[in-house]
């Protein structure tokens, strides 16, 4: 089955970074869904396009590449200034006519979606899939590899060559508010936290910490057998997320 047609668009953030994005219209014209990918991802990847295709059954979709990823400009700060990228996508969704906006983030995108909703607001629902609750987690092998890519010159070079991901050097200053604290600022906007019990990056204490930090309305789905982020998300799970969005916008 072919994917729903998408129309590329170039956005610009408040701090002047060009963001490569695409709009996928829907038969439902009142709801916009902003999709935020994981670290080293891209809206142009097949896994992301498959998710956009399914979600377009529940609203028009604006998908984009974070700064430092793919065809977007700048360098990634791995969850800090990326809230400005989400803000640019949400603003575009409003400009093209969507009255209600949901942000769906995966992994790094989940942490950014939570921080954006808590710190900037202006959205009507938030879905955090496979996201971390706190920074500097190194308790799994995949996350130790991620930190190597972020913190070492050789790792940043490898990410640029292999994944087209440009990573800013240096440490955060100041350290951004962690997702589990930002989650407490989202209410009364509804928050859905989705996590797999087979996630190799972040164990289940992460979604539980996010959920504990959030206020109502909130939901936590622990998905049996689900791995990590976009690559493991089945169409059935994405449809359930779309139905959850619709249930909050009925």
Tab-separated table of C-alpha atoms in Angstrom:
chain	number	residue	atom	x	y	z
A	1	UNK	CA	0.000	0.000	0.000
A	2	UNK	CA	1.488	3.413	-0.957
A	3	UNK	CA	2.012	6.053	1.691
A	4	UNK	CA	-0.319	9.029	1.913
A	5	UNK	CA	1.079	11.940	-0.166
A	6	UNK	CA	3.285	14.393	1.738
A	7	UNK	CA	4.225	17.929	0.734
A	8	UNK	CA	7.696	19.170	1.758
A	9	UNK	CA	7.995	22.509	3.526
A	10	UNK	CA	10.910	24.430	5.054
A	11	UNK	CA	10.328	25.933	8.502
A	12	UNK	CA	12.455	28.349	10.512
A	13	UNK	CA	12.853	28.324	14.281
A	14	UNK	CA	12.917	31.325	16.610
A	15	UNK	CA	16.712	31.078	16.748
A	16	UNK	CA	16.995	30.998	12.956
A	17	UNK	CA	17.548	27.279	12.212
A	18	UNK	CA	16.064	25.892	8.987
A	19	UNK	CA	13.896	22.816	9.629
A	20	UNK	CA	13.093	20.315	6.877
A	21	UNK	CA	9.468	19.218	7.232
A	22	UNK	CA	6.511	17.752	5.375
A	23	UNK	CA	2.736	18.100	5.640
A	24	UNK	CA	0.479	15.092	5.063
A	25	UNK	CA	-3.158	16.224	4.781
A	26	UNK	CA	-6.064	14.222	6.175
A	27	UNK	CA	-9.780	13.898	5.681
A	28	UNK	CA	-10.055	15.202	9.244
A	29	UNK	CA	-9.205	18.848	8.787
A	30	UNK	CA	-9.571	20.138	12.365
A	31	UNK	CA	-6.826	18.022	13.995
A	32	UNK	CA	-3.092	18.413	13.378
A	33	UNK	CA	-0.532	15.875	14.584
A	34	UNK	CA	3.129	16.875	14.885
A	35	UNK	CA	5.510	13.888	14.783
A	36	UNK	CA	8.938	14.238	16.422
A	37	UNK	CA	11.482	11.520	15.580
A	38	UNK	CA	14.192	9.928	17.699
A	39	UNK	CA	17.928	10.655	17.815
A	40	UNK	CA	19.578	10.131	14.356
A	41	UNK	CA	16.124	9.709	12.784
A	42	UNK	CA	14.369	11.560	9.974
A	43	UNK	CA	10.847	12.068	8.704
A	44	UNK	CA	12.093	10.780	5.355
A	45	UNK	CA	12.916	7.300	6.702
A	46	UNK	CA	10.486	4.530	5.826
A	47	UNK	CA	9.676	3.736	9.457
A	48	UNK	CA	8.726	7.357	10.122
A	49	UNK	CA	6.713	7.620	6.896
A	50	UNK	CA	4.792	4.476	7.856
A	51	UNK	CA	3.856	6.057	11.192
A	52	UNK	CA	2.816	9.300	9.470
A	53	UNK	CA	0.676	7.314	7.014
A	54	UNK	CA	-1.230	5.603	9.834
A	55	UNK	CA	-1.636	8.787	11.898
A	56	UNK	CA	-2.957	10.666	8.863
A	57	UNK	CA	-6.146	8.669	9.339
A	58	UNK	CA	-6.732	10.691	12.505
A	59	UNK	CA	-5.555	14.164	11.478
A	60	UNK	CA	-3.225	16.077	9.213
A	61	UNK	CA	0.410	15.352	10.051
A	62	UNK	CA	3.401	17.690	10.170
A	63	UNK	CA	6.604	15.644	10.413
A	64	UNK	CA	10.032	17.234	10.522
A	65	UNK	CA	13.745	16.652	11.018
A	66	UNK	CA	15.227	18.037	14.215
A	67	UNK	CA	18.133	20.466	13.899
A	68	UNK	CA	21.346	18.685	12.980
A	69	UNK	CA	19.409	15.820	11.384
A	70	UNK	CA	19.001	15.062	7.687
A	71	UNK	CA	18.324	18.165	5.612
A	72	UNK	CA	17.660	20.476	8.543
A	73	UNK	CA	20.273	23.050	9.464
A	74	UNK	CA	22.238	23.532	12.636
A	75	UNK	CA	23.503	20.950	15.108
A	76	UNK	CA	21.525	18.793	17.490
A	77	UNK	CA	21.667	19.598	21.198
A	78	UNK	CA	20.071	16.189	21.907
A	79	UNK	CA	16.935	17.438	23.611
A	80	UNK	CA	17.618	21.020	24.718
A	81	UNK	CA	17.001	23.632	21.997
A	82	UNK	CA	14.957	21.085	20.033
A	83	UNK	CA	11.867	22.448	21.782
A	84	UNK	CA	12.190	25.364	19.343
A	85	UNK	CA	11.985	22.882	16.444
A	86	UNK	CA	8.725	21.463	17.823
A	87	UNK	CA	7.467	25.011	18.336
A	88	UNK	CA	8.130	25.783	14.657
A	89	UNK	CA	6.202	22.676	13.566
A	90	UNK	CA	3.281	23.441	15.901
A	91	UNK	CA	3.191	27.036	14.665
A	92	UNK	CA	3.082	25.824	11.052
A	93	UNK	CA	0.249	23.420	11.864
A	94	UNK	CA	-1.723	26.317	13.332
A	95	UNK	CA	-0.995	28.580	10.355
A	96	UNK	CA	-2.277	26.035	7.828
A	97	UNK	CA	-5.543	25.751	9.713
A	98	UNK	CA	-5.479	23.022	12.331
A	99	UNK	CA	-7.488	24.112	15.368
A	100	UNK	CA	-6.274	21.383	17.734
A	101	UNK	CA	-2.711	20.058	17.830
A	102	UNK	CA	-1.276	16.847	19.267
A	103	UNK	CA	2.481	16.229	19.442
A	104	UNK	CA	3.694	12.614	19.189
A	105	UNK	CA	7.361	12.116	20.039
A	106	UNK	CA	9.568	9.037	19.903
A	107	UNK	CA	12.638	8.502	22.138
A	108	UNK	CA	14.554	11.814	22.040
A	109	UNK	CA	11.493	13.287	20.360
A	110	UNK	CA	9.397	12.096	23.308
A	111	UNK	CA	11.596	13.988	25.770
A	112	UNK	CA	11.372	17.088	23.566
A	113	UNK	CA	7.584	16.775	23.218
A	114	UNK	CA	7.198	16.598	26.998
A	115	UNK	CA	9.569	19.514	27.612
A	116	UNK	CA	7.928	21.603	24.885
A	117	UNK	CA	4.438	21.037	26.291
A	118	UNK	CA	5.581	21.774	29.830
A	119	UNK	CA	7.734	24.816	29.088
A	120	UNK	CA	6.094	26.371	26.019
A	121	UNK	CA	2.530	25.003	26.004
A	122	UNK	CA	0.219	25.790	23.104
A	123	UNK	CA	-0.672	22.174	22.308
A	124	UNK	CA	-3.804	20.176	23.026
A	125	UNK	CA	-2.438	16.664	23.623
A	126	UNK	CA	0.989	15.042	24.051
A	127	UNK	CA	2.134	11.467	23.382
A	128	UNK	CA	5.589	10.385	24.603
A	129	UNK	CA	6.710	7.051	23.142
A	130	UNK	CA	9.861	5.263	24.421
A	131	UNK	CA	11.147	8.428	26.058
A	132	UNK	CA	13.644	8.958	28.886
A	133	UNK	CA	12.578	10.457	32.194
A	134	UNK	CA	15.996	11.873	33.097
A	135	UNK	CA	19.310	12.857	31.538
A	136	UNK	CA	22.699	11.104	31.422
A	137	UNK	CA	21.263	7.581	31.696
A	138	UNK	CA	23.943	4.981	30.896
A	139	UNK	CA	22.409	1.858	32.389
A	140	UNK	CA	22.036	-0.033	29.091
A	141	UNK	CA	24.539	-0.837	26.357
A	142	UNK	CA	22.610	1.101	23.664
A	143	UNK	CA	22.618	4.212	25.841
A	144	UNK	CA	26.335	3.888	26.522
A	145	UNK	CA	26.813	3.822	22.748
A	146	UNK	CA	24.627	6.917	22.376
A	147	UNK	CA	26.727	8.774	24.951
A	148	UNK	CA	29.912	7.752	23.130
A	149	UNK	CA	28.491	9.264	19.928
A	150	UNK	CA	27.524	12.476	21.714
A	151	UNK	CA	30.569	13.034	23.907
A	152	UNK	CA	33.555	11.860	21.849
A	153	UNK	CA	34.917	13.579	18.711
A	154	UNK	CA	35.175	10.209	16.969
A	155	UNK	CA	31.597	9.409	17.956
A	156	UNK	CA	30.314	12.720	16.571
A	157	UNK	CA	32.236	12.113	13.354
A	158	UNK	CA	30.720	8.623	13.049
A	159	UNK	CA	27.198	9.966	13.615
A	160	UNK	CA	27.739	12.620	10.945
A	161	UNK	CA	29.060	10.147	8.384
A	162	UNK	CA	26.813	7.174	9.082
A	163	UNK	CA	23.569	8.887	10.145
A	164	UNK	CA	23.783	12.429	8.704
A	165	UNK	CA	23.465	13.680	12.288
A	166	UNK	CA	25.531	16.709	13.300
A	167	UNK	CA	25.984	16.855	17.074
A	168	UNK	CA	26.962	20.029	18.923
A	169	UNK	CA	30.157	19.700	20.947
A	170	UNK	CA	30.435	20.785	24.563
A	171	UNK	CA	28.213	20.243	27.562
A	172	UNK	CA	24.800	21.674	28.317
A	173	UNK	CA	25.042	24.978	30.189
A	174	UNK	CA	22.689	25.268	31.930
A	175	UNK	CA	21.386	21.693	32.145
A	176	UNK	CA	17.824	21.643	30.745
A	177	UNK	CA	14.866	20.718	32.930
A	178	UNK	CA	14.574	16.906	32.772
A	179	UNK	CA	11.441	15.375	31.224
A	180	UNK	CA	10.033	13.995	34.493
A	181	UNK	CA	9.987	17.530	35.936
A	182	UNK	CA	8.585	19.100	32.760
A	183	UNK	CA	5.819	16.456	32.774
A	184	UNK	CA	4.471	18.054	35.937
A	185	UNK	CA	3.856	21.316	34.051
A	186	UNK	CA	1.757	19.860	31.205
A	187	UNK	CA	-1.631	19.597	32.969
A	188	UNK	CA	-4.432	20.281	32.071
A	189	UNK	CA	-3.238	19.128	28.640
A	190	UNK	CA	-3.702	15.331	28.410
A	191	UNK	CA	-0.496	13.266	28.376
A	192	UNK	CA	-0.094	9.687	27.124
A	193	UNK	CA	3.115	7.804	27.965
A	194	UNK	CA	3.804	4.672	25.887
A	195	UNK	CA	6.685	2.309	26.616
A	196	UNK	CA	7.616	-1.265	25.806
A	197	UNK	CA	8.668	-3.855	28.338
A	198	UNK	CA	11.283	-5.008	25.796
A	199	UNK	CA	12.860	-1.563	25.345
A	200	UNK	CA	16.642	-2.053	25.144
A	201	UNK	CA	17.417	1.652	25.726
A	202	UNK	CA	15.279	2.745	28.690
A	203	UNK	CA	13.890	0.312	31.301
A	204	UNK	CA	10.437	0.693	32.786
A	205	UNK	CA	11.483	2.972	35.634
A	206	UNK	CA	11.669	5.757	33.009
A	207	UNK	CA	7.993	5.751	31.934
A	208	UNK	CA	6.940	5.197	35.535
A	209	UNK	CA	8.980	8.209	36.650
A	210	UNK	CA	7.438	10.316	33.881
A	211	UNK	CA	3.969	9.189	34.884
A	212	UNK	CA	4.622	9.863	38.566
A	213	UNK	CA	5.866	13.353	37.736
A	214	UNK	CA	2.821	14.227	35.619
A	215	UNK	CA	-0.554	15.446	36.851
A	216	UNK	CA	-3.967	14.402	35.574
A	217	UNK	CA	-5.125	13.896	32.896
A	218	UNK	CA	-2.481	11.260	32.178
A	219	UNK	CA	-2.259	7.664	30.958
A	220	UNK	CA	0.531	5.079	30.970
A	221	UNK	CA	0.611	2.180	28.517
A	222	UNK	CA	3.204	-0.523	29.171
A	223	UNK	CA	3.227	-2.529	25.950
A	224	UNK	CA	4.188	-6.239	26.194
A	225	UNK	CA	6.939	-7.209	23.757
A	226	UNK	CA	7.350	-3.698	22.361
A	227	UNK	CA	10.943	-2.616	21.791
A	228	UNK	CA	12.084	0.935	21.168
A	229	UNK	CA	10.608	3.899	19.335
A	230	UNK	CA	9.687	4.088	15.631
A	231	UNK	CA	11.431	0.929	14.441
A	232	UNK	CA	9.412	-1.303	16.780
A	233	UNK	CA	6.069	0.535	16.608
A	234	UNK	CA	3.455	-1.644	14.909
A	235	UNK	CA	0.634	-0.151	12.828
A	236	UNK	CA	-1.778	-1.459	15.455
A	237	UNK	CA	-0.012	0.482	18.221
A	238	UNK	CA	0.097	3.638	16.092
A	239	UNK	CA	-3.626	3.273	15.362
A	240	UNK	CA	-4.330	3.021	19.092
A	241	UNK	CA	-2.345	6.232	19.605
A	242	UNK	CA	-4.385	7.868	16.846
A	243	UNK	CA	-7.619	6.738	18.501
A	244	UNK	CA	-6.418	8.125	21.842
A	245	UNK	CA	-5.795	11.490	20.172
A	246	UNK	CA	-9.256	11.392	18.592
A	247	UNK	CA	-10.884	10.500	21.925
A	248	UNK	CA	-9.424	13.660	23.455
A	249	UNK	CA	-10.597	15.788	20.515
A	250	UNK	CA	-14.141	14.428	20.147
